Amino acid sequence: PDIDALLHIPQLSVQNANAISGPHSWGHPGPTHFTGLMTALERKLGADFGLHFVAVGIVSHGYQTQTNGDYVQRFNLSRNPVGKDGATCAIVEEGRIHLQLSLVFGLQLDEVRKTASDDVLDELAQQAGRTLATLRIAGGSVLPGRSALKPRLTRLADPDGNNGAEKRAAQF
C-alpha cells in the first residue's frame, strides 16, 4: 500500500519488555510485538482519527537486559502472578529488558487529513503519542517522556504535489 505520511514517536523508554523473540534467540522484542502495537494504537485512536497504520519501523537507541552472571548470562526471573493461595502459578517465565527506542509508523491518510494544515497534523501526532504512552510495548510499560523531542507527523507529499517532508524538514 502507498504511504502518505510518517508518524515519528521519538525516544520512548520501555521498562520490562519481553526480551525473548523466539525459541532460540533473545535480546530484543520481535517485530511482531511492534506490528501488534501498531494495530492496537490504530484501534485505540479509532476510525474517526483518519489515520490508517500500514508499516512500522523500530530504531533501538539502547537497552539493558535484566541478566546476571559473568560468562553465562541468565535472566533475572520473577514468578508472577501469584495464585489465590499465595503459591506461584505454573507459567513459563520470561526474560525482561529495558529499552530506549523510537518508532516510525507509515500511514495512509483519509481525504480530510491529506489536506490538513501542519498545525492539525502536529495535534494528531501529539494525540497519537499520548495514546501510545497508555499502551504496553512487548509486555513492557512505557515510562513518562523524558525527552524534549515531540512526536511528529510528516506528510510525504502535499496535495499540490510538492514534497511535504522537505518543507517540514526545513522548519527544524
mmCIF file of C-alpha atoms in Angstrom:
data_model
loop_
_atom_site.group_PDB
_atom_site.id
_atom_site.type_symbol
_atom_site.label_atom_id
_atom_site.label_comp_id
_atom_site.label_asym_id
_atom_site.label_seq_id
_atom_site.Cartn_x
_atom_site.Cartn_y
_atom_site.Cartn_z
ATOM 1 C CA PRO A 1 0.000 0.000 0.000
ATOM 2 C CA ASP A 2 1.015 3.596 -0.589
ATOM 3 C CA ILE A 3 2.290 5.530 2.409
ATOM 4 C CA ASP A 4 1.069 9.146 2.571
ATOM 5 C CA ALA A 5 2.751 10.201 5.819
ATOM 6 C CA LEU A 6 5.160 9.180 8.558
ATOM 7 C CA LEU A 7 4.427 9.377 12.286
ATOM 8 C CA HIS A 8 7.651 9.594 14.294
ATOM 9 C CA ILE A 9 7.450 8.815 18.028
ATOM 10 C CA PRO A 10 10.939 9.666 19.383
ATOM 11 C CA GLN A 11 12.874 8.447 22.408
ATOM 12 C CA LEU A 12 10.492 6.095 24.211
ATOM 13 C CA SER A 13 11.655 4.412 27.398
ATOM 14 C CA VAL A 14 10.135 0.967 27.914
ATOM 15 C CA GLN A 15 10.574 -0.942 31.147
ATOM 16 C CA ASN A 16 10.418 -4.740 31.480
ATOM 17 C CA ALA A 17 9.634 -5.631 27.872
ATOM 18 C CA ASN A 18 9.831 -9.250 26.750
ATOM 19 C CA ALA A 19 13.417 -9.944 25.656
ATOM 20 C CA ILE A 20 12.799 -13.372 24.149
ATOM 21 C CA SER A 21 11.864 -13.104 20.487
ATOM 22 C CA GLY A 22 11.894 -16.791 19.626
ATOM 23 C CA PRO A 23 12.752 -20.258 20.909
ATOM 24 C CA HIS A 24 16.440 -19.852 20.067
ATOM 25 C CA SER A 25 17.026 -16.107 20.268
ATOM 26 C CA TRP A 26 16.824 -13.358 22.821
ATOM 27 C CA GLY A 27 17.898 -9.762 23.278
ATOM 28 C CA HIS A 28 15.124 -7.656 21.749
ATOM 29 C CA PRO A 29 11.360 -7.984 21.282
ATOM 30 C CA GLY A 30 10.452 -9.480 17.940
ATOM 31 C CA PRO A 31 8.970 -7.442 15.066
ATOM 32 C CA THR A 32 5.548 -8.978 15.669
ATOM 33 C CA HIS A 33 5.413 -7.210 19.040
ATOM 34 C CA PHE A 34 5.623 -3.890 17.198
ATOM 35 C CA THR A 35 3.091 -4.781 14.497
ATOM 36 C CA GLY A 36 0.730 -5.730 17.316
ATOM 37 C CA LEU A 37 1.414 -2.356 18.951
ATOM 38 C CA MET A 38 0.681 -0.636 15.633
ATOM 39 C CA THR A 39 -2.679 -2.408 15.352
ATOM 40 C CA ALA A 40 -3.567 -1.648 18.985
ATOM 41 C CA LEU A 41 -2.690 2.035 18.519
ATOM 42 C CA GLU A 42 -4.838 2.341 15.404
ATOM 43 C CA ARG A 43 -7.776 0.700 17.160
ATOM 44 C CA LYS A 44 -7.368 2.852 20.271
ATOM 45 C CA LEU A 45 -7.318 6.051 18.192
ATOM 46 C CA GLY A 46 -10.442 4.945 16.344
ATOM 47 C CA ALA A 47 -11.632 5.104 12.752
ATOM 48 C CA ASP A 48 -12.624 8.784 13.072
ATOM 49 C CA PHE A 49 -8.983 9.733 13.677
ATOM 50 C CA GLY A 50 -8.338 9.474 9.926
ATOM 51 C CA LEU A 51 -5.048 7.560 10.029
ATOM 52 C CA HIS A 52 -4.573 4.021 8.736
ATOM 53 C CA PHE A 53 -1.350 2.407 10.006
ATOM 54 C CA VAL A 54 0.363 0.239 7.365
ATOM 55 C CA ALA A 55 4.012 -0.115 8.450
ATOM 56 C CA VAL A 56 6.279 0.267 11.471
ATOM 57 C CA GLY A 57 9.997 0.924 11.800
ATOM 58 C CA ILE A 58 11.956 0.386 15.010
ATOM 59 C CA VAL A 59 15.066 2.350 15.970
ATOM 60 C CA SER A 60 16.731 0.923 19.067
ATOM 61 C CA HIS A 61 18.894 3.517 20.849
ATOM 62 C CA GLY A 62 19.888 1.402 23.837
ATOM 63 C CA TYR A 63 18.928 -1.471 26.081
ATOM 64 C CA GLN A 64 19.625 -3.050 29.433
ATOM 65 C CA THR A 65 18.908 -6.757 29.721
ATOM 66 C CA GLN A 66 17.814 -7.936 33.132
ATOM 67 C CA THR A 67 20.516 -10.588 33.477
ATOM 68 C CA ASN A 68 23.243 -11.670 35.845
ATOM 69 C CA GLY A 69 26.357 -13.786 35.507
ATOM 70 C CA ASP A 70 29.795 -13.219 34.085
ATOM 71 C CA TYR A 71 30.460 -15.778 31.379
ATOM 72 C CA VAL A 72 26.986 -17.314 31.146
ATOM 73 C CA GLN A 73 24.176 -14.778 31.137
ATOM 74 C CA ARG A 74 20.992 -15.744 32.998
ATOM 75 C CA PHE A 75 17.802 -13.727 33.129
ATOM 76 C CA ASN A 76 16.734 -12.281 36.471
ATOM 77 C CA LEU A 77 13.405 -14.071 36.632
ATOM 78 C CA SER A 78 10.329 -13.425 38.699
ATOM 79 C CA ARG A 79 7.349 -15.716 39.024
ATOM 80 C CA ASN A 80 4.275 -13.607 38.502
ATOM 81 C CA PRO A 81 1.380 -13.749 39.124
ATOM 82 C CA VAL A 82 0.776 -15.418 42.461
ATOM 83 C CA GLY A 83 -2.282 -17.664 42.828
ATOM 84 C CA LYS A 84 -5.122 -17.160 45.302
ATOM 85 C CA ASP A 85 -3.409 -19.448 47.796
ATOM 86 C CA GLY A 86 -0.130 -17.493 47.598
ATOM 87 C CA ALA A 87 1.683 -20.160 45.571
ATOM 88 C CA THR A 88 3.298 -19.351 42.243
ATOM 89 C CA CYS A 89 1.401 -20.287 39.117
ATOM 90 C CA ALA A 90 2.751 -22.815 36.634
ATOM 91 C CA ILE A 91 3.762 -20.390 33.878
ATOM 92 C CA VAL A 92 6.704 -20.007 31.561
ATOM 93 C CA GLU A 93 8.982 -17.331 32.934
ATOM 94 C CA GLU A 94 10.188 -14.669 30.541
ATOM 95 C CA GLY A 95 13.356 -12.661 30.228
ATOM 96 C CA ARG A 96 12.989 -8.912 30.538
ATOM 97 C CA ILE A 97 14.743 -5.913 29.031
ATOM 98 C CA HIS A 98 14.614 -2.126 29.418
ATOM 99 C CA LEU A 99 14.628 -0.321 26.052
ATOM 100 C CA GLN A 100 15.173 3.144 24.655
ATOM 101 C CA LEU A 101 13.698 3.314 21.179
ATOM 102 C CA SER A 102 11.986 5.441 18.560
ATOM 103 C CA LEU A 103 9.159 4.288 16.331
ATOM 104 C CA VAL A 104 8.253 5.382 12.812
ATOM 105 C CA PHE A 105 4.817 4.442 11.505
ATOM 106 C CA GLY A 106 3.886 4.511 7.818
ATOM 107 C CA LEU A 107 0.378 5.905 7.400
ATOM 108 C CA GLN A 108 -2.345 6.239 4.838
ATOM 109 C CA LEU A 109 -4.314 9.446 5.387
ATOM 110 C CA ASP A 110 -8.010 9.891 4.768
ATOM 111 C CA GLU A 111 -9.069 12.676 2.372
ATOM 112 C CA VAL A 112 -9.546 15.225 5.167
ATOM 113 C CA ARG A 113 -6.085 14.582 6.663
ATOM 114 C CA LYS A 114 -4.401 14.737 3.235
ATOM 115 C CA THR A 115 -5.297 18.442 3.006
ATOM 116 C CA ALA A 116 -4.973 19.285 6.713
ATOM 117 C CA SER A 117 -2.727 22.095 7.903
ATOM 118 C CA ASP A 118 0.598 21.430 9.617
ATOM 119 C CA ASP A 119 -0.934 22.554 12.932
ATOM 120 C CA VAL A 120 -3.643 19.892 12.626
ATOM 121 C CA LEU A 121 -1.028 17.256 11.790
ATOM 122 C CA ASP A 122 1.036 18.313 14.816
ATOM 123 C CA GLU A 123 -2.002 17.933 17.091
ATOM 124 C CA LEU A 124 -2.738 14.493 15.616
ATOM 125 C CA ALA A 125 0.877 13.471 16.302
ATOM 126 C CA GLN A 126 0.696 14.700 19.905
ATOM 127 C CA GLN A 127 -2.564 12.829 20.482
ATOM 128 C CA ALA A 128 -1.128 9.646 18.946
ATOM 129 C CA GLY A 129 1.937 9.980 21.209
ATOM 130 C CA ARG A 130 -0.229 10.417 24.316
ATOM 131 C CA THR A 131 -2.311 7.390 23.337
ATOM 132 C CA LEU A 132 0.770 5.253 22.661
ATOM 133 C CA ALA A 133 2.040 6.085 26.162
ATOM 134 C CA THR A 134 -1.015 4.298 27.603
ATOM 135 C CA LEU A 135 -0.253 1.050 25.745
ATOM 136 C CA ARG A 136 2.227 -1.709 26.500
ATOM 137 C CA ILE A 137 5.123 -2.495 24.175
ATOM 138 C CA ALA A 138 6.091 -6.184 24.127
ATOM 139 C CA GLY A 139 4.513 -6.508 27.574
ATOM 140 C CA GLY A 140 6.597 -3.619 28.937
ATOM 141 C CA SER A 141 5.427 -0.303 30.331
ATOM 142 C CA VAL A 142 6.099 2.983 28.564
ATOM 143 C CA LEU A 143 7.711 5.368 31.036
ATOM 144 C CA PRO A 144 6.706 9.041 31.075
ATOM 145 C CA GLY A 145 8.563 11.045 28.442
ATOM 146 C CA ARG A 146 11.895 12.488 29.476
ATOM 147 C CA SER A 147 12.808 13.653 26.006
ATOM 148 C CA ALA A 148 12.358 17.194 24.753
ATOM 149 C CA LEU A 149 11.562 15.690 21.332
ATOM 150 C CA LYS A 150 7.878 15.592 20.443
ATOM 151 C CA PRO A 151 6.010 13.227 18.105
ATOM 152 C CA ARG A 152 5.796 14.471 14.518
ATOM 153 C CA LEU A 153 3.501 13.605 11.649
ATOM 154 C CA THR A 154 5.052 14.408 8.274
ATOM 155 C CA ARG A 155 3.075 14.281 5.051
ATOM 156 C CA LEU A 156 5.207 12.777 2.278
ATOM 157 C CA ALA A 157 3.536 14.759 -0.496
ATOM 158 C CA ASP A 158 1.398 17.894 -0.312
ATOM 159 C CA PRO A 159 -1.948 17.892 -2.144
ATOM 160 C CA ASP A 160 -0.442 20.206 -4.807
ATOM 161 C CA GLY A 161 2.337 17.675 -5.485
ATOM 162 C CA ASN A 162 5.167 19.322 -3.535
ATOM 163 C CA ASN A 163 7.310 17.264 -1.221
ATOM 164 C CA GLY A 164 5.897 17.820 2.288
ATOM 165 C CA ALA A 165 8.832 16.121 4.005
ATOM 166 C CA GLU A 166 11.346 18.642 2.586
ATOM 167 C CA LYS A 167 9.165 21.584 3.603
ATOM 168 C CA ARG A 168 8.766 20.281 7.179
ATOM 169 C CA ALA A 169 12.466 19.411 7.495
ATOM 170 C CA ALA A 170 13.394 22.973 6.572
ATOM 171 C CA GLN A 171 11.462 24.173 9.637
ATOM 172 C CA PHE A 172 13.735 22.253 12.023
#
